C-alpha cells in the first residue's frame, strides 16, 4: 500500500479519528504525526477543561499512535473555536508555558480567530508572544470559507506590534484561494491540506488535489509547502497524503520534491526549536 515516501502528517486531529485510521496511515507511509489543539465542539468554561485536552493529546493520543508504530508530537494552544469563559481561557494561556515544556510538545497551536473580537485577538497575540519567548514555532489555522484576509491582517498586526519573526509561523488550511493573502508576510510554512476529490457528507475544509498541488508548487516553490491531511471531525481519507503523492509522482513530480512536501519541509520547520524528536533525523 505504501508509495514508499515517508510522511510526517504535521496537521491532523487524531483525537477525533479512529484507531483503524492510524493503521491505514501507518501502512501508507505515515511515520509521524503532529496533533494540534483545535475546535472539538465543547465549550471550555474552566482552565481545567483546556488542560484536560492537553493531557489527552500528550497521554492517551500518543499511546494510540505508538500502538501503530507512529510517533506523535503535539502543538498546544487555546483556540477561539471552543471559547466559553474568557477568564478561563486567560488562565489557560497563563499556564500554557509550563505545558509547552512537556516532552513531545514542539509548537504552539493551532491558534485561530473565529469572530475576531478584541478578546480573541488578545489570546491570539499573547500566545504568539509565548511561542516566541519559549522558542517554539506557531501554527495558525485559517478558518473555512472566505479569502483568509482577516487572519492575514491579524497576523500582520501581531508580527509588527510584537516584533515576531514571521519565519517561525506557519499557516494551515490554505490552498490556491487563500495563499495569496499570506504570501507577502514571509511566513515559514504553508500547511496544505491535501486529498483526492472527496464528496463526503460532512466535509469541513476544502482539500487540495494533486492537480492544484502541482500548480501551487509551480507558483510557490518546493521549500515552504507542507502537505498534511487536516483530518478532523469531518469526512476524510486517511490515505489522502499517500494518494496525492502517488498522483503527483505519476504526473512527473520528482521523488526529492515529494519527500520535501510530505516530510522534509515540516521536519525542518518544526526542528528549528530543537524540540522535535523523531526517529528519522533528516528528510
Ligand atoms: Zn486543524
PDB file of N, CA and C in Angstrom, residues 214-257:
ATOM      1  N   UNK A 214       0.111  20.699  -7.667  1.00  0.00           N
ATOM      2  CA  UNK A 214       1.181  20.882  -8.655  1.00  0.00           C
ATOM      3  C   UNK A 214       1.262  22.345  -9.099  1.00  0.00           C
ATOM      4  N   UNK A 215       0.099  22.968  -9.229  1.00  0.00           N
ATOM      5  CA  UNK A 215       0.099  24.403  -9.587  1.00  0.00           C
ATOM      6  C   UNK A 215       0.697  25.236  -8.454  1.00  0.00           C
ATOM      7  N   UNK A 216       0.380  24.876  -7.218  1.00  0.00           N
ATOM      8  CA  UNK A 216       0.950  25.616  -6.073  1.00  0.00           C
ATOM      9  C   UNK A 216       2.474  25.482  -6.061  1.00  0.00           C
ATOM     10  N   UNK A 217       2.928  24.290  -6.398  1.00  0.00           N
ATOM     11  CA  UNK A 217       4.367  24.017  -6.447  1.00  0.00           C
ATOM     12  C   UNK A 217       5.047  24.931  -7.474  1.00  0.00           C
ATOM     13  N   UNK A 218       4.366  25.117  -8.614  1.00  0.00           N
ATOM     14  CA  UNK A 218       4.932  25.988  -9.656  1.00  0.00           C
ATOM     15  C   UNK A 218       4.947  27.446  -9.201  1.00  0.00           C
ATOM     16  N   UNK A 219       3.937  27.867  -8.440  1.00  0.00           N
ATOM     17  CA  UNK A 219       3.852  29.278  -8.027  1.00  0.00           C
ATOM     18  C   UNK A 219       4.690  29.591  -6.797  1.00  0.00           C
ATOM     19  N   UNK A 220       4.756  28.662  -5.844  1.00  0.00           N
ATOM     20  CA  UNK A 220       5.362  28.979  -4.543  1.00  0.00           C
ATOM     21  C   UNK A 220       6.655  28.220  -4.258  1.00  0.00           C
ATOM     22  N   UNK A 221       7.071  27.346  -5.189  1.00  0.00           N
ATOM     23  CA  UNK A 221       8.309  26.606  -4.982  1.00  0.00           C
ATOM     24  C   UNK A 221       8.121  25.432  -4.027  1.00  0.00           C
ATOM     25  N   UNK A 222       9.188  24.689  -3.811  1.00  0.00           N
ATOM     26  CA  UNK A 222       9.057  23.428  -3.055  1.00  0.00           C
ATOM     27  C   UNK A 222       9.634  23.509  -1.647  1.00  0.00           C
ATOM     28  N   UNK A 223       9.911  24.721  -1.148  1.00  0.00           N
ATOM     29  CA  UNK A 223      10.577  24.825   0.156  1.00  0.00           C
ATOM     30  C   UNK A 223       9.648  25.110   1.323  1.00  0.00           C
ATOM     31  N   UNK A 224       8.488  25.699   1.072  1.00  0.00           N
ATOM     32  CA  UNK A 224       7.643  26.081   2.203  1.00  0.00           C
ATOM     33  C   UNK A 224       6.286  25.369   2.225  1.00  0.00           C
ATOM     34  N   UNK A 225       5.923  24.714   1.124  1.00  0.00           N
ATOM     35  CA  UNK A 225       4.653  23.992   1.112  1.00  0.00           C
ATOM     36  C   UNK A 225       4.808  22.732   1.954  1.00  0.00           C
ATOM     37  N   UNK A 226       3.859  22.492   2.821  1.00  0.00           N
ATOM     38  CA  UNK A 226       3.929  21.347   3.730  1.00  0.00           C
ATOM     39  C   UNK A 226       2.594  20.609   3.654  1.00  0.00           C
ATOM     40  N   UNK A 227       2.621  19.397   3.124  1.00  0.00           N
ATOM     41  CA  UNK A 227       1.378  18.632   2.969  1.00  0.00           C
ATOM     42  C   UNK A 227       0.923  18.059   4.309  1.00  0.00           C
ATOM     43  N   UNK A 228      -0.381  18.073   4.494  1.00  0.00           N
ATOM     44  CA  UNK A 228      -0.958  17.406   5.667  1.00  0.00           C
ATOM     45  C   UNK A 228      -2.347  16.923   5.303  1.00  0.00           C
ATOM     46  N   UNK A 229      -2.914  16.050   6.134  1.00  0.00           N
ATOM     47  CA  UNK A 229      -4.247  15.523   5.829  1.00  0.00           C
ATOM     48  C   UNK A 229      -5.341  16.415   6.391  1.00  0.00           C
ATOM     49  N   UNK A 230      -5.020  17.208   7.434  1.00  0.00           N
ATOM     50  CA  UNK A 230      -6.016  18.061   8.103  1.00  0.00           C
ATOM     51  C   UNK A 230      -7.254  17.280   8.540  1.00  0.00           C
ATOM     52  N   UNK A 231      -7.095  15.997   8.783  1.00  0.00           N
ATOM     53  CA  UNK A 231      -8.253  15.218   9.228  1.00  0.00           C
ATOM     54  C   UNK A 231      -8.726  15.750  10.578  1.00  0.00           C
ATOM     55  N   UNK A 232     -10.024  15.848  10.712  1.00  0.00           N
ATOM     56  CA  UNK A 232     -10.602  16.440  11.917  1.00  0.00           C
ATOM     57  C   UNK A 232     -11.922  15.737  12.158  1.00  0.00           C
ATOM     58  N   UNK A 233     -12.967  16.465  12.507  1.00  0.00           N
ATOM     59  CA  UNK A 233     -14.268  15.856  12.750  1.00  0.00           C
ATOM     60  C   UNK A 233     -14.970  15.444  11.467  1.00  0.00           C
ATOM     61  N   UNK A 234     -14.517  15.974  10.349  1.00  0.00           N
ATOM     62  CA  UNK A 234     -15.255  15.802   9.101  1.00  0.00           C
ATOM     63  C   UNK A 234     -14.899  14.535   8.347  1.00  0.00           C
ATOM     64  N   UNK A 235     -15.646  14.296   7.268  1.00  0.00           N
ATOM     65  CA  UNK A 235     -15.347  13.182   6.371  1.00  0.00           C
ATOM     66  C   UNK A 235     -13.940  13.370   5.827  1.00  0.00           C
ATOM     67  N   UNK A 236     -13.201  12.295   5.708  1.00  0.00           N
ATOM     68  CA  UNK A 236     -11.845  12.448   5.196  1.00  0.00           C
ATOM     69  C   UNK A 236     -11.208  11.093   4.961  1.00  0.00           C
ATOM     70  N   UNK A 237     -10.105  11.115   4.255  1.00  0.00           N
ATOM     71  CA  UNK A 237      -9.455   9.902   3.797  1.00  0.00           C
ATOM     72  C   UNK A 237      -8.106   9.743   4.476  1.00  0.00           C
ATOM     73  N   UNK A 238      -7.935   8.716   5.299  1.00  0.00           N
ATOM     74  CA  UNK A 238      -6.646   8.545   5.986  1.00  0.00           C
ATOM     75  C   UNK A 238      -5.488   8.238   5.029  1.00  0.00           C
ATOM     76  N   UNK A 239      -5.819   7.843   3.784  1.00  0.00           N
ATOM     77  CA  UNK A 239      -4.768   7.597   2.791  1.00  0.00           C
ATOM     78  C   UNK A 239      -4.513   8.840   1.931  1.00  0.00           C
ATOM     79  N   UNK A 240      -5.117   9.963   2.303  1.00  0.00           N
ATOM     80  CA  UNK A 240      -5.120  11.137   1.418  1.00  0.00           C
ATOM     81  C   UNK A 240      -3.716  11.566   0.982  1.00  0.00           C
ATOM     82  N   UNK A 241      -2.793  11.688   1.932  1.00  0.00           N
ATOM     83  CA  UNK A 241      -1.473  12.218   1.554  1.00  0.00           C
ATOM     84  C   UNK A 241      -0.783  11.241   0.600  1.00  0.00           C
ATOM     85  N   UNK A 242      -0.800   9.954   0.952  1.00  0.00           N
ATOM     86  CA  UNK A 242      -0.132   8.960   0.103  1.00  0.00           C
ATOM     87  C   UNK A 242      -0.744   8.949  -1.306  1.00  0.00           C
ATOM     88  N   UNK A 243      -2.056   9.081  -1.384  1.00  0.00           N
ATOM     89  CA  UNK A 243      -2.695   9.051  -2.701  1.00  0.00           C
ATOM     90  C   UNK A 243      -2.331  10.283  -3.524  1.00  0.00           C
ATOM     91  N   UNK A 244      -2.284  11.440  -2.882  1.00  0.00           N
ATOM     92  CA  UNK A 244      -1.904  12.655  -3.622  1.00  0.00           C
ATOM     93  C   UNK A 244      -0.440  12.558  -4.071  1.00  0.00           C
ATOM     94  N   UNK A 245       0.413  12.007  -3.232  1.00  0.00           N
ATOM     95  CA  UNK A 245       1.825  11.833  -3.620  1.00  0.00           C
ATOM     96  C   UNK A 245       1.922  10.912  -4.840  1.00  0.00           C
ATOM     97  N   UNK A 246       1.147   9.829  -4.807  1.00  0.00           N
ATOM     98  CA  UNK A 246       1.153   8.891  -5.945  1.00  0.00           C
ATOM     99  C   UNK A 246       0.699   9.602  -7.222  1.00  0.00           C
ATOM    100  N   UNK A 247      -0.394  10.363  -7.112  1.00  0.00           N
ATOM    101  CA  UNK A 247      -0.897  11.081  -8.291  1.00  0.00           C
ATOM    102  C   UNK A 247       0.153  12.044  -8.821  1.00  0.00           C
ATOM    103  N   UNK A 248       0.822  12.736  -7.912  1.00  0.00           N
ATOM    104  CA  UNK A 248       1.817  13.724  -8.354  1.00  0.00           C
ATOM    105  C   UNK A 248       3.025  13.027  -8.984  1.00  0.00           C
ATOM    106  N   UNK A 249       3.420  11.903  -8.393  1.00  0.00           N
ATOM    107  CA  UNK A 249       4.551  11.175  -8.990  1.00  0.00           C
ATOM    108  C   UNK A 249       4.197  10.707 -10.400  1.00  0.00           C
ATOM    109  N   UNK A 250       2.944  10.281 -10.594  1.00  0.00           N
ATOM    110  CA  UNK A 250       2.521   9.809 -11.922  1.00  0.00           C
ATOM    111  C   UNK A 250       2.448  10.939 -12.941  1.00  0.00           C
ATOM    112  N   UNK A 251       2.430  12.206 -12.483  1.00  0.00           N
ATOM    113  CA  UNK A 251       2.454  13.310 -13.451  1.00  0.00           C
ATOM    114  C   UNK A 251       3.853  13.910 -13.540  1.00  0.00           C
ATOM    115  N   UNK A 252       4.851  13.218 -12.987  1.00  0.00           N
ATOM    116  CA  UNK A 252       6.239  13.607 -13.242  1.00  0.00           C
ATOM    117  C   UNK A 252       6.928  14.408 -12.162  1.00  0.00           C
ATOM    118  N   UNK A 253       6.303  14.622 -11.004  1.00  0.00           N
ATOM    119  CA  UNK A 253       6.992  15.350  -9.922  1.00  0.00           C
ATOM    120  C   UNK A 253       8.061  14.421  -9.333  1.00  0.00           C
ATOM    121  N   UNK A 254       9.249  14.972  -9.101  1.00  0.00           N
ATOM    122  CA  UNK A 254      10.377  14.121  -8.698  1.00  0.00           C
ATOM    123  C   UNK A 254      10.235  13.640  -7.250  1.00  0.00           C
ATOM    124  N   UNK A 255      10.907  12.528  -6.990  1.00  0.00           N
ATOM    125  CA  UNK A 255      10.895  11.914  -5.663  1.00  0.00           C
ATOM    126  C   UNK A 255      11.424  12.887  -4.590  1.00  0.00           C
ATOM    127  N   UNK A 256      12.496  13.602  -4.915  1.00  0.00           N
ATOM    128  CA  UNK A 256      13.082  14.552  -3.957  1.00  0.00           C
ATOM    129  C   UNK A 256      12.062  15.593  -3.523  1.00  0.00           C
ATOM    130  N   UNK A 257      11.341  16.128  -4.496  1.00  0.00           N
ATOM    131  CA  UNK A 257      10.345  17.168  -4.195  1.00  0.00           C
ATOM    132  C   UNK A 257       9.204  16.576  -3.374  1.00  0.00           C
TER     133      UNK A 257
END
